[in-house]
Tab-separated table of C-alpha atoms in Angstrom:
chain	number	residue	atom	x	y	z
A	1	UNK	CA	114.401	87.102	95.522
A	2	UNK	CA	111.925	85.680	98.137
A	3	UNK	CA	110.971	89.185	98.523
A	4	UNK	CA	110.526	90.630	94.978
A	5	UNK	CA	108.258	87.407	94.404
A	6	UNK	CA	105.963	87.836	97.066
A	7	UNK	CA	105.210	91.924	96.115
A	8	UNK	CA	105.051	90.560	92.222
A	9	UNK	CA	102.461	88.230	93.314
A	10	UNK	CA	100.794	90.588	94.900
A	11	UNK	CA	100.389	92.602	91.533
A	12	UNK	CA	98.963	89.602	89.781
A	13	UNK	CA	96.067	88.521	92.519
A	14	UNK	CA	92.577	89.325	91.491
A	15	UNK	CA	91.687	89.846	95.468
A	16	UNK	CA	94.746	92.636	95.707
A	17	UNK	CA	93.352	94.102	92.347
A	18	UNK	CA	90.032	94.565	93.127
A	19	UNK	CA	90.644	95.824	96.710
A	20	UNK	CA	92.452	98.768	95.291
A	21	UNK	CA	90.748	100.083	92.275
A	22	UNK	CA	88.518	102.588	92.572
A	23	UNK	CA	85.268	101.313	90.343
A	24	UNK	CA	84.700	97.121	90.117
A	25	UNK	CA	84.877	97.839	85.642
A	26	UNK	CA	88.474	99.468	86.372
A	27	UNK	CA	91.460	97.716	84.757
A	28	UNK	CA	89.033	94.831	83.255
A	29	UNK	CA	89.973	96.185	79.588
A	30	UNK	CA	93.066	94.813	77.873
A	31	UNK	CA	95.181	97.524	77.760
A	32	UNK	CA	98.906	98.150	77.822
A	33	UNK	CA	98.618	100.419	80.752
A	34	UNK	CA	96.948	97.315	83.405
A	35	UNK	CA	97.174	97.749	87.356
A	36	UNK	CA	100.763	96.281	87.306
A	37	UNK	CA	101.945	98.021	84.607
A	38	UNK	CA	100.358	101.278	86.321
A	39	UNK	CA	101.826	100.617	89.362
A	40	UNK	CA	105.102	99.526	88.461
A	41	UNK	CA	105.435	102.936	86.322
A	42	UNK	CA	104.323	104.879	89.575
A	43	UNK	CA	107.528	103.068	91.319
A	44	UNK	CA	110.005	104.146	88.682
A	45	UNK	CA	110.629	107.624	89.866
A	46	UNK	CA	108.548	109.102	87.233
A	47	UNK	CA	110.246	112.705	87.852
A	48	UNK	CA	111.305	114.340	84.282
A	49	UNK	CA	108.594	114.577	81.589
A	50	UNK	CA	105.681	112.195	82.004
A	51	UNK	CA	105.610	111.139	77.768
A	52	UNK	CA	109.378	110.688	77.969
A	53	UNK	CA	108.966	108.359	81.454
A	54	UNK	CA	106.220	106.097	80.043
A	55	UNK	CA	108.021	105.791	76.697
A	56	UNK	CA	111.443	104.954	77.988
A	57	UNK	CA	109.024	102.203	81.167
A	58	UNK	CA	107.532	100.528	77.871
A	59	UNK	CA	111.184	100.217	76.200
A	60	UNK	CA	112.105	98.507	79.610
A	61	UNK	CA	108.858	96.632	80.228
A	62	UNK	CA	108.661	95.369	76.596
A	63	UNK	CA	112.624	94.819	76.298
A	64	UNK	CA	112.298	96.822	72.908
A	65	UNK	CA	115.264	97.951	71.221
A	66	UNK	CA	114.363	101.533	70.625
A	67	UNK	CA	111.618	104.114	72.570
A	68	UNK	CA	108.353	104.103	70.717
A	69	UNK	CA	104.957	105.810	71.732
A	70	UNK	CA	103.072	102.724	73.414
A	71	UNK	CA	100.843	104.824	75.652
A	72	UNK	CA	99.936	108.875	75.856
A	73	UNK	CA	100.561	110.654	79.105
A	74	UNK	CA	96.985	111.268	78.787
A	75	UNK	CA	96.017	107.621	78.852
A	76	UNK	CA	98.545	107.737	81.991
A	77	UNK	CA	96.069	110.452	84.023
A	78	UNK	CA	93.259	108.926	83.400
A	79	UNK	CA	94.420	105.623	84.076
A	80	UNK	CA	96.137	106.619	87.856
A	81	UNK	CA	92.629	108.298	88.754
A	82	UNK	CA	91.536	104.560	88.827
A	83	UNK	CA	94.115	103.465	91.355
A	84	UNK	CA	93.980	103.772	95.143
A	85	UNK	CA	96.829	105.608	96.395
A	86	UNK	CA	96.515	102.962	99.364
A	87	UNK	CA	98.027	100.380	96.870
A	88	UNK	CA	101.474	100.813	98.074
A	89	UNK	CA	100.646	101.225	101.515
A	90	UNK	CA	99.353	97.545	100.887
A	91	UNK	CA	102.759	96.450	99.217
A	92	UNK	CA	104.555	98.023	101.798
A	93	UNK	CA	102.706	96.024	104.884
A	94	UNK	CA	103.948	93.115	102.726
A	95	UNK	CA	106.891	94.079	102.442
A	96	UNK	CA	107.485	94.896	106.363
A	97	UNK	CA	106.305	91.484	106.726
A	98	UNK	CA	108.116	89.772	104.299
A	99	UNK	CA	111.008	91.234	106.298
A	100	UNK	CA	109.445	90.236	109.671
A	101	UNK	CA	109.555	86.577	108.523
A	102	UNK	CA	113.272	86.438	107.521
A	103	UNK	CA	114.157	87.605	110.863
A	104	UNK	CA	116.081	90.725	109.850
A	105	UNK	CA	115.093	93.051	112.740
A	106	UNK	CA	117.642	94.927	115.452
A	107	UNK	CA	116.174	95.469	118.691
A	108	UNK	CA	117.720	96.716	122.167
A	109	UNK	CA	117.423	95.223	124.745
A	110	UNK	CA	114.961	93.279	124.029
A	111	UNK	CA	112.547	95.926	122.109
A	112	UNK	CA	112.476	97.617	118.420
A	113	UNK	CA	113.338	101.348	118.721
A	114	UNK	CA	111.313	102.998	116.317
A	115	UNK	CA	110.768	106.934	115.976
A	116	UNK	CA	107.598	109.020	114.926
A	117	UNK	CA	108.172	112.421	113.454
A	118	UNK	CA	106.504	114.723	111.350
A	119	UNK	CA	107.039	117.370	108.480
A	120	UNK	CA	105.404	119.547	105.549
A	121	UNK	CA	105.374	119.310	102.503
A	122	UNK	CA	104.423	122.293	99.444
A	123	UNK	CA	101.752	120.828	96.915
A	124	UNK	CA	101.051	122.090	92.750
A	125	UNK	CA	99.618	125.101	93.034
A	126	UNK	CA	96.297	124.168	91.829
A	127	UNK	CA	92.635	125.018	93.598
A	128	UNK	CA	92.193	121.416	94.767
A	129	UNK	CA	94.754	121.051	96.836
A	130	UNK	CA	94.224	123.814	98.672
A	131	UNK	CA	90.582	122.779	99.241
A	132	UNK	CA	91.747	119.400	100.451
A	133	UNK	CA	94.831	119.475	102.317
A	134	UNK	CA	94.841	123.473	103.157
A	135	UNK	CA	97.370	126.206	103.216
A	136	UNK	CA	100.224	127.848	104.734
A	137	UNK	CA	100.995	131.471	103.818
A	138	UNK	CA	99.178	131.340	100.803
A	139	UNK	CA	100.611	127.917	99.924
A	140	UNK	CA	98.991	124.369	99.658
A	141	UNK	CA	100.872	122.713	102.016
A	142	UNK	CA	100.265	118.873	103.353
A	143	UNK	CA	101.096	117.353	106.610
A	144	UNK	CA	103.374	114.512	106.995
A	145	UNK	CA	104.176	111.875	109.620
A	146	UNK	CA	106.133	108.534	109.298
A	147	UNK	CA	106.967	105.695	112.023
A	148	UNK	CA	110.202	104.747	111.329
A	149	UNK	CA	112.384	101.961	112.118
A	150	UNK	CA	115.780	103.435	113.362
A	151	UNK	CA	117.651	100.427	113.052
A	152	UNK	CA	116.943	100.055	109.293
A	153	UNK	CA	115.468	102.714	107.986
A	154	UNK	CA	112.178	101.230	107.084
A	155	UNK	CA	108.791	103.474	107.060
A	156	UNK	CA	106.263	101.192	108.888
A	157	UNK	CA	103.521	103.282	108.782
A	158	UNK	CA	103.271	107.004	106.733
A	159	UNK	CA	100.501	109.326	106.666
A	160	UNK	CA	99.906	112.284	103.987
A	161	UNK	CA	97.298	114.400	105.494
A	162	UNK	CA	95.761	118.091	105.833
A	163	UNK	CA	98.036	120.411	107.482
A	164	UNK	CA	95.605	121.792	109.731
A	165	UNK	CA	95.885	117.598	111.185
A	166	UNK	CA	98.570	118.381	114.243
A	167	UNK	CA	101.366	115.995	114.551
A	168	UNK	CA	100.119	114.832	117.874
A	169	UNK	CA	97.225	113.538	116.281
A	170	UNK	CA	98.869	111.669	113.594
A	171	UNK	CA	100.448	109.718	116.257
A	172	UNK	CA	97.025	108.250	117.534
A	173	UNK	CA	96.764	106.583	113.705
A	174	UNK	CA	100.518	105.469	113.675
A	175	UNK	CA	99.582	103.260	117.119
A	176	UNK	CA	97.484	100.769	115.586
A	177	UNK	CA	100.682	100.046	113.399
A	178	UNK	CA	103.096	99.873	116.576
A	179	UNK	CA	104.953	96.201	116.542
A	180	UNK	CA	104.453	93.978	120.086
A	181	UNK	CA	108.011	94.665	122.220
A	182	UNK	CA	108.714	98.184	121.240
A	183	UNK	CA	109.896	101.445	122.179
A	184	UNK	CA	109.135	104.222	120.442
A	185	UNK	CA	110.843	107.998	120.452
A	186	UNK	CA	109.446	111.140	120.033
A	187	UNK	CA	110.623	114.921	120.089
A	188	UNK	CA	109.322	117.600	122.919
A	189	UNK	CA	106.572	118.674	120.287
A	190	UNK	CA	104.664	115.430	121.246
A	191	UNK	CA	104.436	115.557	125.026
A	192	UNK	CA	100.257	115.239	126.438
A	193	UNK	CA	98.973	112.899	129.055
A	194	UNK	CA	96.437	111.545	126.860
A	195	UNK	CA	99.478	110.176	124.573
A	196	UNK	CA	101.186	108.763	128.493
A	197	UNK	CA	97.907	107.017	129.303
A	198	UNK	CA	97.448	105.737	125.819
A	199	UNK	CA	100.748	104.274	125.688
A	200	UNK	CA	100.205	102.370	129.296
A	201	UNK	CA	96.506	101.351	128.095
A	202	UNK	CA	98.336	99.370	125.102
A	203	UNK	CA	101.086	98.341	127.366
A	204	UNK	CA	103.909	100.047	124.857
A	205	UNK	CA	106.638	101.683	125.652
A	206	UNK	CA	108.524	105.575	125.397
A	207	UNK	CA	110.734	107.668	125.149
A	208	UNK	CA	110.700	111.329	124.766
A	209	UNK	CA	111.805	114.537	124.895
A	210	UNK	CA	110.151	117.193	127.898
A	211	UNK	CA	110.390	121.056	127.422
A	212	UNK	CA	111.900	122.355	130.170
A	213	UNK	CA	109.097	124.238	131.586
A	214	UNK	CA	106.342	121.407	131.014
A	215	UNK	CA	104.822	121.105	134.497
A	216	UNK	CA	105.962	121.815	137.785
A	217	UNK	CA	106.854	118.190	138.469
A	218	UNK	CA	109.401	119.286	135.685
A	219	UNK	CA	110.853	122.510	136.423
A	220	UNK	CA	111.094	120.838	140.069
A	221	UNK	CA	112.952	118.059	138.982
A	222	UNK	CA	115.560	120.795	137.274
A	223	UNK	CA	115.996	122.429	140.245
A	224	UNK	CA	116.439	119.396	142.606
A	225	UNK	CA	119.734	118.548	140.785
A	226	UNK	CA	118.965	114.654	140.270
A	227	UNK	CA	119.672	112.521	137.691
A	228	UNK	CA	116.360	110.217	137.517
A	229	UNK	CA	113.679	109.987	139.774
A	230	UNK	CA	109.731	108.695	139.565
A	231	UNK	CA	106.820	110.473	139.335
A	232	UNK	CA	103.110	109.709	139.271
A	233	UNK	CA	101.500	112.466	136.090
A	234	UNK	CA	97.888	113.381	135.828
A	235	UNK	CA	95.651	115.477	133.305
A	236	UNK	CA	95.706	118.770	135.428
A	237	UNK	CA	94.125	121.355	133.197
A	238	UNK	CA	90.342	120.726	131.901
A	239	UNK	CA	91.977	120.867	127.559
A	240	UNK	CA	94.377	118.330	128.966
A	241	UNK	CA	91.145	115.966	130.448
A	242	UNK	CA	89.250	116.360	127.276
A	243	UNK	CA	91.986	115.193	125.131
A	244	UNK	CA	92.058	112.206	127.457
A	245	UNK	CA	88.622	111.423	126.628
A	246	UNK	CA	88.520	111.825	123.594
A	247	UNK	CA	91.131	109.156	123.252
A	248	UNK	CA	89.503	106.577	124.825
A	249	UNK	CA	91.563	106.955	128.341
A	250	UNK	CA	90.922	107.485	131.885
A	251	UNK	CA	91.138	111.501	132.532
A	252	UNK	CA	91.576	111.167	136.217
A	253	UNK	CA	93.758	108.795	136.272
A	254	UNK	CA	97.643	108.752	136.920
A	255	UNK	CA	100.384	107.450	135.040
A	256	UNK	CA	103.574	106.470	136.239
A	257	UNK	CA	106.473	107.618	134.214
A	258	UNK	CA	110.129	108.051	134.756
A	259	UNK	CA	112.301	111.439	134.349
A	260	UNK	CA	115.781	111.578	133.224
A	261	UNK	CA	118.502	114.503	133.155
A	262	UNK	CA	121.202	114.563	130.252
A	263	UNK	CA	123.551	117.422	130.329
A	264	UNK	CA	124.485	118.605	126.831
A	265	UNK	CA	128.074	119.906	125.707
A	266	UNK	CA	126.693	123.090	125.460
A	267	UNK	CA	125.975	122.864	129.413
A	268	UNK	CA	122.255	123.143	129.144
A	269	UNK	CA	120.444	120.163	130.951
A	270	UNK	CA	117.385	117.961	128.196
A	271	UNK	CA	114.731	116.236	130.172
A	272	UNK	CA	113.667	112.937	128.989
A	273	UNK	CA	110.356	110.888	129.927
A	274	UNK	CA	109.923	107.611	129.649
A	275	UNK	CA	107.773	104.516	130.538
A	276	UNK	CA	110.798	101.960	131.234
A	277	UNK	CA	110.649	101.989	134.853
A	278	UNK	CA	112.805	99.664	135.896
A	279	UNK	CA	116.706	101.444	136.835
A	280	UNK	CA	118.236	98.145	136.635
A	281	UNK	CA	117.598	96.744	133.200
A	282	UNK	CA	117.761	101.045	132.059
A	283	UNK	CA	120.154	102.716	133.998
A	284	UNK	CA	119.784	106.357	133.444
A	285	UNK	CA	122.880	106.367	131.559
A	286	UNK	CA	122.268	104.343	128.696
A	287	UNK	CA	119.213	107.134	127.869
A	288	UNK	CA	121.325	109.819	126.009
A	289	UNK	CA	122.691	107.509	123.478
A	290	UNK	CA	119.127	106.152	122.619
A	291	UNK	CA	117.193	109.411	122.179
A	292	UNK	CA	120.129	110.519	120.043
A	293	UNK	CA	118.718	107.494	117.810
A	294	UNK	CA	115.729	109.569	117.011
A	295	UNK	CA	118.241	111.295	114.452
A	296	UNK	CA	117.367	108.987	111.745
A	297	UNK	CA	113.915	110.071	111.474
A	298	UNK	CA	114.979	113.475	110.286
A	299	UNK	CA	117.680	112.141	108.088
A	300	UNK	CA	114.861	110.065	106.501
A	301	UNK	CA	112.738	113.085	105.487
A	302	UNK	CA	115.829	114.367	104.043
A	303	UNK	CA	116.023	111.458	101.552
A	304	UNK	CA	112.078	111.598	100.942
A	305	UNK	CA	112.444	115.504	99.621
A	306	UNK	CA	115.671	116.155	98.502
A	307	UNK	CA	116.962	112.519	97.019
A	308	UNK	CA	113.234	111.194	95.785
A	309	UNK	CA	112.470	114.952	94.875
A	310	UNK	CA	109.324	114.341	96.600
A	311	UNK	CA	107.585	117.781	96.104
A	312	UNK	CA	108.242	116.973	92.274
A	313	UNK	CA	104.953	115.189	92.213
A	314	UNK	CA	103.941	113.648	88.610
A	315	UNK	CA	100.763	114.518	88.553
A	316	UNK	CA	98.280	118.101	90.239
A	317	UNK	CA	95.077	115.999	91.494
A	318	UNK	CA	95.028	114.856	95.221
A	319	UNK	CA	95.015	111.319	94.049
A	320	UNK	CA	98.006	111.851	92.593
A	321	UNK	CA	100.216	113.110	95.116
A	322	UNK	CA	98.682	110.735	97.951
A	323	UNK	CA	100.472	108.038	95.152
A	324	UNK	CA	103.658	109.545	94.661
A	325	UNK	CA	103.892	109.998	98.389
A	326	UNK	CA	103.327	106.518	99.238
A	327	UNK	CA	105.175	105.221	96.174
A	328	UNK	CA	108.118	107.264	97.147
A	329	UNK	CA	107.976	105.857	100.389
A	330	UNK	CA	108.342	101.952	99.187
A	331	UNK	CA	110.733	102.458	96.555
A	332	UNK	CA	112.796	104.145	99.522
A	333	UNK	CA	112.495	101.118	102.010
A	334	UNK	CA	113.582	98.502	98.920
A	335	UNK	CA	116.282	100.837	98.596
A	336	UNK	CA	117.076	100.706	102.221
A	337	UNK	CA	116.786	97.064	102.442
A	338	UNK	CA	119.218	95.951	99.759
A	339	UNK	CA	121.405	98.635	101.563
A	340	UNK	CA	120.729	96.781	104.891
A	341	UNK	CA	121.303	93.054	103.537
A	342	UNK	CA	124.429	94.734	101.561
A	343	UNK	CA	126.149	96.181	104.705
A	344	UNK	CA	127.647	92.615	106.085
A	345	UNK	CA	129.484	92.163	102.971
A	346	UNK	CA	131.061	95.802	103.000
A	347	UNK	CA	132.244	95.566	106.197
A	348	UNK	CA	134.169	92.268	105.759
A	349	UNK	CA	135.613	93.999	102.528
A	350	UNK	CA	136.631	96.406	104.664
A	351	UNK	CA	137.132	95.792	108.182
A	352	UNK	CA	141.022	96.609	108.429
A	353	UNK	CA	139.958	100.450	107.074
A	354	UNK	CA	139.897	103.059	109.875
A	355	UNK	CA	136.354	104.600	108.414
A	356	UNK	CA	133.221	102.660	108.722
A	357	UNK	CA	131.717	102.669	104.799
A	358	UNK	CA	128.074	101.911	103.540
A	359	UNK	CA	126.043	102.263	100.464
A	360	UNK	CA	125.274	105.765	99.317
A	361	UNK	CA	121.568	105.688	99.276
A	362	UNK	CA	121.908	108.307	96.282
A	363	UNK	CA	123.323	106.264	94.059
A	364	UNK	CA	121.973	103.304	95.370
A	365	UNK	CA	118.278	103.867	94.794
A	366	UNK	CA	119.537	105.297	91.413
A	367	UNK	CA	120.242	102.370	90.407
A	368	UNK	CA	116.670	101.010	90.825
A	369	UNK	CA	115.513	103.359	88.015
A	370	UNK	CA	114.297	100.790	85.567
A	371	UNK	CA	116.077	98.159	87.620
A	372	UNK	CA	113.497	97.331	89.845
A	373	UNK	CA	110.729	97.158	87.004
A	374	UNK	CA	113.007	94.245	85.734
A	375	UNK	CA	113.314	92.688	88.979
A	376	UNK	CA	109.822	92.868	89.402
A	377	UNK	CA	108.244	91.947	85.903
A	378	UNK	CA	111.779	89.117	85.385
A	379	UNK	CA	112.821	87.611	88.521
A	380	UNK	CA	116.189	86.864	88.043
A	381	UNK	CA	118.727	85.912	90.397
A	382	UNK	CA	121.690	87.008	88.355
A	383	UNK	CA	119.896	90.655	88.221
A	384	UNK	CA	119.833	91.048	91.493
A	385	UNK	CA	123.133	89.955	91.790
A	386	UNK	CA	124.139	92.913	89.523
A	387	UNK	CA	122.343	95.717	90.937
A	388	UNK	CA	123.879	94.224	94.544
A	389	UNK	CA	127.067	94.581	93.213
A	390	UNK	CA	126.571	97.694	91.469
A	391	UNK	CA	125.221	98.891	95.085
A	392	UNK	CA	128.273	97.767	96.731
A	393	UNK	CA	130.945	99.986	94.462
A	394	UNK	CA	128.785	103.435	95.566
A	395	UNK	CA	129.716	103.881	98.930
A	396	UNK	CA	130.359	106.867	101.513
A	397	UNK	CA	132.258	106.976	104.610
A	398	UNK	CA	130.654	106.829	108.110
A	399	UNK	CA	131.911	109.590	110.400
A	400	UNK	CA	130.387	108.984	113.458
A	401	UNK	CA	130.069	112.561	116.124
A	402	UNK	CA	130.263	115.164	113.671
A	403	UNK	CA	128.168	118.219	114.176
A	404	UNK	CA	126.819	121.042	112.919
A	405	UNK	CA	124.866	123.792	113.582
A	406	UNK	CA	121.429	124.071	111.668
A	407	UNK	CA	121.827	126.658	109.333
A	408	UNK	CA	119.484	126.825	106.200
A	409	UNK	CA	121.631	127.297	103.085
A	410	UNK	CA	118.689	128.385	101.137
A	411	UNK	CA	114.778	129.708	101.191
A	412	UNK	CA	113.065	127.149	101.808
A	413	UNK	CA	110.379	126.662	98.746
A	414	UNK	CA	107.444	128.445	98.188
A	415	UNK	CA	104.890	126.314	96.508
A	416	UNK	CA	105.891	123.427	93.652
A	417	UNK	CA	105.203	124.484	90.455
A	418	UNK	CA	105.353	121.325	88.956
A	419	UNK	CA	107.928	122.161	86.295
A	420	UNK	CA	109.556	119.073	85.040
A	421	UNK	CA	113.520	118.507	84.725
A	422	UNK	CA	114.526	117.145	81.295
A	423	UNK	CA	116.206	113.747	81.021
């Protein structure tokens, strides 16, 4: 309850108004559609017809008997254009710290794993997206990038940019965000010694995945056989030395890093690089395990476009889908920490089952439609209590070492079209 307070309180300060509306005269006006009202509606998985969404909020909001008209989905559009997408960014750093505070954070040995990925998405087929974020055969298409949390699930720090903005240099914005005592993964797209240096000028820590044929340090280490061993990396190539300064970091300097060999079951031999030096504290076995980790990244973007139906934005502007992005992005980190605080209490119920079970995230963060604007407008214990135990009776089965080959069952999309479901 501590939680929902603090983000509801958030939605009532002057200070966090004014910082994110767009014009100082915005939401001064008594209206029925204010900031919180707005941006509670934006959290409410406005996905099916925009009229039917507000009118069935307003029944909610206004505990009303019956759905009535209260406010147009044009009043809606023009009202969001007034509202920084950056809103829920701002409601998510309080969130992650609310979280922070209550001391709910895994780490390993010592440090918070967290993983940095990045994907696509297709935008409404309208002129101003492709103007703004750009195209990809044919196709307004956006660039995405999250640093995740693979402990709990939680999005730290998410970016919605142009695609021609490489995923390499989303990574330079997600640092600033990067907690004290961490470790974070990445996949062999990321690899550059200006990232190395970067990460040993802020005194952080890595983990990631080599190509095989990187360097010749690497395909030497490959053919030497060994397991580990230590090797000093520098910016060889002149691209390589102007990446480094345009970074901020030395280009002729060195960077001690540590390489790692991990035969697969298929027989072919992965080549990890990391920053944790010492062989004592991280024996070279423990390494396999904890880049498999990394998973949970791409699971994540799973439940960001197929269970949030992220591409089904509610609205064609830029403005618009920089909110639903963002929005999308809280909603799915309350969703993931009521699943997190939940998980104690499942496993106790039960322990003498040969399956490990947790919440369905599904049907969990289904059951935050309308929910959570009641949680959020009423604080009420005995709510919570209910959608908890609601939460608790939706669960799926953990099989742990399952896999399968990645196969796409379908074409993948070819532009959103904005075409709403019905209730």
């Amino acid at each position: 309850m501590k939680i929902v307070q603090k983000i509801t309180s958030q939605l009532d300060c002057p200070a966090f108004i004014d910082t994110h509306r767009q014009h100082p005269q915005d939401f001064t006006r008594r209206r029925q559609l204010t900031f919180k009202n707005l941006v509670l509606f934006l959290l409410n998985q406005p996905r099916t017809a925009l009229q039917t969404e507000l009118d069935q909020f307003y029944r909610v909001l206004n505990q009303a008997s019956a759905e009535t008209q209260v406010v147009t989905a044009q009043a809606f559009s023009k009202a969001r254009s007034k509202l920084k997408p950056e809103v829920f960014e701002s409601l998510n750093q309080v969130l992650q710290h609310q979280i922070d505070s209550l001391g709910l954070r895994q780490t390993w040995c010592g440090l918070r794993v967290l993983a940095v990925d990045g994907s696509t998405v297709h935008l409404p087929l309208e002129p101003a997206m492709t103007r703004f974020f750009g195209s990809h055969s044919e196709f307004p298409v956006a660039r995405l990038s999250m640093l995740y949390d693979v402990a709990d699930g939680q999005t730290l720090h998410s970016l919605i940019v142009p695609f021609e903005v490489g995923e390499r240099d989303c990574t330079h914005l997600h640092l600033a965000h990067l907690p004290p005592d961490s470790l974070t993964l990445f996949d062999r797209g990321y690899p550059g010694h200006w990232l190395f240096a970067l990460f040993e000028q802020q005194r952080r820590h890595f983990l990631m995945r080599l190509p095989c044929g990187y360097n010749a340090q690497v395909k030497q280490f490959l053919r030497s056989g060994q397991v580990e061993d230590t090797l000093f990396f520098a910016a060889s190539h002149p691209e390589a030395r102007l990446f480094c300064t345009e970074a901020g970091v030395d280009p002729t300097g060195q960077v001690e890093l540590r390489l790692v060999r991990v035969e697969l079951a298929s027989g072919e031999s992965e080549v990890l690089l990391t920053s944790l030096l010492d062989r004592q504290a991280f024996p070279a076995e423990v390494f396999a395990d904890l880049y498999h980790r990394r998973w949970g990244i791409e699971t994540d973007y799973r439940r960001v476009k197929q269970t949030l139906s992220l591409d089904n934005f509610s609205g064609r502007s830029v403005v618009a889908v920089k909110q639903d992005f963002h929005a999308g992005q809280l909603l799915k980190n309350l969703g993931l920490l009521m699943n997190y605080l939940l998980q104690p209490v499942i496993e106790q119920r039960h322990k003498g089952r040969k399956l490990r079970w947790k919440v369905n995230f599904t049907q969990g963060v289904s059951r935050l439609k309308n929910t959570l604007v009641e949680l959020l407008v009423r604080p009420c214990a005995q709510g919570l209590a209910n959608v908890l135990a609601l939460m608790t009776n939706s669960l799926s089965a953990v099989r742990p070492g399952r896999s399968f080959p990645r196969k796409r069952k379908r074409p993948a999309s070819r532009g959103c079209e904005g075409a709403k479901p019905t209730r």
